Amino acid sequence: HANYTVGVGPSLRMQTASKGFNALVEAEWKKWAKAVKLRRKLWAMSHAKMSDGESFAVLKSNPGVKHVVKLDLSVIEAEQCSTPYLDTGIEGYIDGVKFDDFGNPIWYDVLPYHPGAAWHHSEWQAEQIPARFVLHWFAMRRGGQNRGIPELRSSLNCGASSRRWREATLAAAETAADISVLLKTQMS
């Protein structure tokens, strides 16, 4: 699905009156996209959207980008968008996102590391990143939905059932092989 969605990556098509300007901007944009590995990052985001239900990227200035434009996308795990110790009943605040009165995101709480990482800390301090610097990709299925749910949610049990079937089949084959080694007959 990620290959189908992202393909070879996005391209820019300028449509100003100046063909020379259009070609120049398109060429520079292509160089920038290659420098920041845009296709690879969009592929990872698309993959995460299918399995996690949402994906996040933070827009940052990266001095390591080998292009005159230093803007970069930092793809983060959905679990990193989280508010540590969030009290219940805070209006306009769900885990990881603070909203204004109209439902527009104000900021995203982003943990410095994945919560399951080996180097995580017991005291989490989330960075509040303004919403204009966060790309949050999810499919809104109903009004008021603020976080994504996996697109593969209806088939999650199929995976578990398939795994149990595969393991049972393998166990049966191993048992049959064990028994056939122990059988001995006096018949010719």
CSV table of C-alpha atoms in Angstrom, one decimal:
chain,number,residue,atom,x,y,z
A,1,HIS,CA,0.0,0.0,0.0
A,2,ALA,CA,2.8,2.4,0.8
A,3,ASN,CA,4.4,1.7,-2.6
A,4,TYR,CA,1.1,2.4,-4.3
A,5,THR,CA,0.5,5.6,-2.3
A,6,VAL,CA,4.0,7.1,-2.5
A,7,GLY,CA,5.3,5.6,-5.7
A,8,VAL,CA,8.5,7.2,-6.8
A,9,GLY,CA,7.7,10.2,-4.6
A,10,PRO,CA,6.0,13.5,-5.2
A,11,SER,CA,6.9,15.9,-7.9
A,12,LEU,CA,6.3,19.7,-8.1
A,13,ARG,CA,4.6,21.3,-11.1
A,14,MET,CA,4.9,25.0,-11.3
A,15,GLN,CA,2.4,26.9,-13.5
A,16,THR,CA,3.5,30.5,-13.6
A,17,ALA,CA,3.8,32.4,-16.9
A,18,SER,CA,7.6,32.0,-16.9
A,19,LYS,CA,8.6,28.5,-18.2
A,20,GLY,CA,12.2,29.2,-17.2
A,21,PHE,CA,11.3,30.1,-13.7
A,22,ASN,CA,9.0,27.0,-13.5
A,23,ALA,CA,11.8,24.7,-14.7
A,24,LEU,CA,14.3,26.3,-12.2
A,25,VAL,CA,12.0,25.9,-9.2
A,26,GLU,CA,11.0,22.3,-10.1
A,27,ALA,CA,14.7,21.3,-10.5
A,28,GLU,CA,15.6,22.8,-7.2
A,29,TRP,CA,12.6,21.2,-5.5
A,30,LYS,CA,13.6,17.8,-6.9
A,31,LYS,CA,17.2,18.3,-5.5
A,32,TRP,CA,15.8,19.3,-2.1
A,33,ALA,CA,13.4,16.3,-2.0
A,34,LYS,CA,16.4,14.0,-2.8
A,35,ALA,CA,18.6,15.7,-0.2
A,36,VAL,CA,16.1,15.2,2.6
A,37,LYS,CA,15.0,11.7,1.4
A,38,LEU,CA,11.4,12.9,1.1
A,39,ARG,CA,10.2,9.7,-0.7
A,40,ARG,CA,11.6,7.4,2.0
A,41,LYS,CA,10.1,9.5,4.7
A,42,LEU,CA,6.7,9.6,3.0
A,43,TRP,CA,6.8,5.9,2.5
A,44,ALA,CA,7.5,5.3,6.2
A,45,MET,CA,4.6,7.7,7.1
A,46,SER,CA,2.2,5.8,4.7
A,47,HIS,CA,3.3,2.5,6.2
A,48,ALA,CA,2.7,3.7,9.7
A,49,LYS,CA,-0.7,5.1,8.8
A,50,MET,CA,-1.8,1.7,7.7
A,51,SER,CA,-0.6,-0.2,10.7
A,52,ASP,CA,-0.8,2.5,13.5
A,53,GLY,CA,-3.7,4.5,12.0
A,54,GLU,CA,-1.7,7.8,11.9
A,55,SER,CA,1.7,9.1,11.3
A,56,PHE,CA,3.6,12.2,12.3
A,57,ALA,CA,6.4,14.3,11.0
A,58,VAL,CA,7.9,17.4,12.5
A,59,LEU,CA,9.2,20.2,10.3
A,60,LYS,CA,12.7,21.3,11.4
A,61,SER,CA,15.7,23.2,10.2
A,62,ASN,CA,18.4,20.7,9.6
A,63,PRO,CA,21.9,22.2,9.0
A,64,GLY,CA,23.0,18.7,7.8
A,65,VAL,CA,20.8,18.9,4.7
A,66,LYS,CA,23.1,19.2,1.6
A,67,HIS,CA,20.9,21.9,-0.1
A,68,VAL,CA,20.5,25.6,0.3
A,69,VAL,CA,17.0,25.0,1.8
A,70,LYS,CA,17.6,23.4,5.3
A,71,LEU,CA,13.9,22.4,5.9
A,72,ASP,CA,13.6,18.8,6.8
A,73,LEU,CA,11.0,16.3,7.9
A,74,SER,CA,11.6,14.4,11.1
A,75,VAL,CA,9.3,11.3,11.1
A,76,ILE,CA,8.3,10.2,14.6
A,77,GLU,CA,6.4,7.2,15.9
A,78,ALA,CA,2.7,7.8,16.8
A,79,GLU,CA,3.5,6.7,20.4
A,80,GLN,CA,5.9,9.6,20.7
A,81,CYS,CA,3.0,12.0,20.4
A,82,SER,CA,1.9,11.7,23.9
A,83,THR,CA,1.2,13.8,27.0
A,84,PRO,CA,2.8,12.3,30.1
A,85,TYR,CA,0.6,12.3,33.2
A,86,LEU,CA,-2.4,13.9,31.4
A,87,ASP,CA,-5.2,14.4,33.9
A,88,THR,CA,-8.8,13.4,32.9
A,89,GLY,CA,-11.4,16.0,32.2
A,90,ILE,CA,-9.1,18.7,30.7
A,91,GLU,CA,-11.3,20.2,27.9
A,92,GLY,CA,-9.6,20.4,24.5
A,93,TYR,CA,-6.7,18.1,25.5
A,94,ILE,CA,-6.3,14.6,24.3
A,95,ASP,CA,-3.2,12.5,24.6
A,96,GLY,CA,-0.6,14.3,22.7
A,97,VAL,CA,-2.7,17.2,21.2
A,98,LYS,CA,-4.0,20.4,22.6
A,99,PHE,CA,-6.9,22.0,20.7
A,100,ASP,CA,-8.5,25.5,20.7
A,101,ASP,CA,-12.3,26.1,21.2
A,102,PHE,CA,-12.9,25.3,17.5
A,103,GLY,CA,-11.1,21.9,17.4
A,104,ASN,CA,-7.9,23.2,15.7
A,105,PRO,CA,-4.7,21.8,17.1
A,106,ILE,CA,-2.6,24.4,19.0
A,107,TRP,CA,0.4,22.2,19.8
A,108,TYR,CA,1.5,18.6,19.9
A,109,ASP,CA,3.3,17.0,22.8
A,110,VAL,CA,6.2,15.0,21.5
A,111,LEU,CA,8.4,12.8,23.6
A,112,PRO,CA,12.1,12.8,22.9
A,113,TYR,CA,12.2,9.0,22.6
A,114,HIS,CA,9.8,6.2,21.9
A,115,PRO,CA,8.2,5.2,25.2
A,116,GLY,CA,9.3,1.6,24.6
A,117,ALA,CA,12.9,2.4,23.8
A,118,ALA,CA,15.7,1.0,25.9
A,119,TRP,CA,17.0,4.4,26.8
A,120,HIS,CA,13.7,5.9,28.0
A,121,HIS,CA,13.5,7.8,31.2
A,122,SER,CA,11.1,7.3,34.1
A,123,GLU,CA,10.5,11.1,34.1
A,124,TRP,CA,9.1,12.1,30.7
A,125,GLN,CA,9.2,15.7,29.5
A,126,ALA,CA,7.3,16.2,26.3
A,127,GLU,CA,8.2,19.1,24.0
A,128,GLN,CA,5.3,21.2,23.0
A,129,ILE,CA,5.7,21.7,19.2
A,130,PRO,CA,3.4,24.3,17.6
A,131,ALA,CA,0.8,22.7,15.3
A,132,ARG,CA,2.1,24.6,12.2
A,133,PHE,CA,5.3,22.5,12.4
A,134,VAL,CA,3.6,19.1,12.7
A,135,LEU,CA,2.3,17.0,9.9
A,136,HIS,CA,-0.4,14.6,11.3
A,137,TRP,CA,-1.7,12.2,8.7
A,138,PHE,CA,-4.8,10.1,9.6
A,139,ALA,CA,-8.1,9.3,8.1
A,140,MET,CA,-11.0,11.1,9.9
A,141,ARG,CA,-13.9,8.7,9.9
A,142,ARG,CA,-16.3,10.7,12.2
A,143,GLY,CA,-16.7,14.2,13.6
A,144,GLY,CA,-14.6,14.9,16.6
A,145,GLN,CA,-12.1,12.2,15.8
A,146,ASN,CA,-8.6,13.6,16.7
A,147,ARG,CA,-6.3,10.6,16.4
A,148,GLY,CA,-6.2,7.8,13.9
A,149,ILE,CA,-7.0,4.1,14.2
A,150,PRO,CA,-5.3,1.4,12.1
A,151,GLU,CA,-6.7,0.9,8.6
A,152,LEU,CA,-6.1,-2.8,9.1
A,153,ARG,CA,-8.2,-2.9,12.2
A,154,SER,CA,-10.8,-5.3,10.7
A,155,SER,CA,-8.2,-7.8,9.8
A,156,LEU,CA,-6.2,-7.8,13.1
A,157,ASN,CA,-7.8,-11.0,14.3
A,158,CYS,CA,-7.1,-12.7,11.0
A,159,GLY,CA,-3.4,-12.2,11.5
A,160,ALA,CA,-3.6,-13.9,14.9
A,161,SER,CA,-5.7,-16.7,13.6
A,162,SER,CA,-3.4,-17.2,10.6
A,163,ARG,CA,-0.4,-17.4,13.0
A,164,ARG,CA,-2.1,-20.0,15.2
A,165,TRP,CA,-3.1,-22.1,12.1
A,166,ARG,CA,0.5,-21.9,10.8
A,167,GLU,CA,2.0,-22.9,14.1
A,168,ALA,CA,-0.6,-25.8,14.6
A,169,THR,CA,0.2,-27.1,11.1
A,170,LEU,CA,3.9,-27.0,11.8
A,171,ALA,CA,3.5,-28.7,15.1
A,172,ALA,CA,1.4,-31.5,13.5
A,173,ALA,CA,4.0,-32.0,10.8
A,174,GLU,CA,6.8,-32.2,13.4
A,175,THR,CA,4.7,-34.7,15.5
A,176,ALA,CA,4.1,-36.9,12.4
A,177,ALA,CA,7.8,-36.8,11.6
A,178,ASP,CA,8.7,-37.8,15.2
A,179,ILE,CA,6.3,-40.7,15.2
A,180,SER,CA,7.4,-42.0,11.8
A,181,VAL,CA,11.0,-42.3,13.0
A,182,LEU,CA,10.0,-44.5,16.0
A,183,LEU,CA,7.9,-47.0,14.1
A,184,LYS,CA,9.5,-50.3,13.3
A,185,THR,CA,8.0,-53.4,11.6
A,186,GLN,CA,8.9,-57.1,11.2
A,187,MET,CA,7.1,-57.3,7.9
A,188,SER,CA,9.0,-57.3,4.6
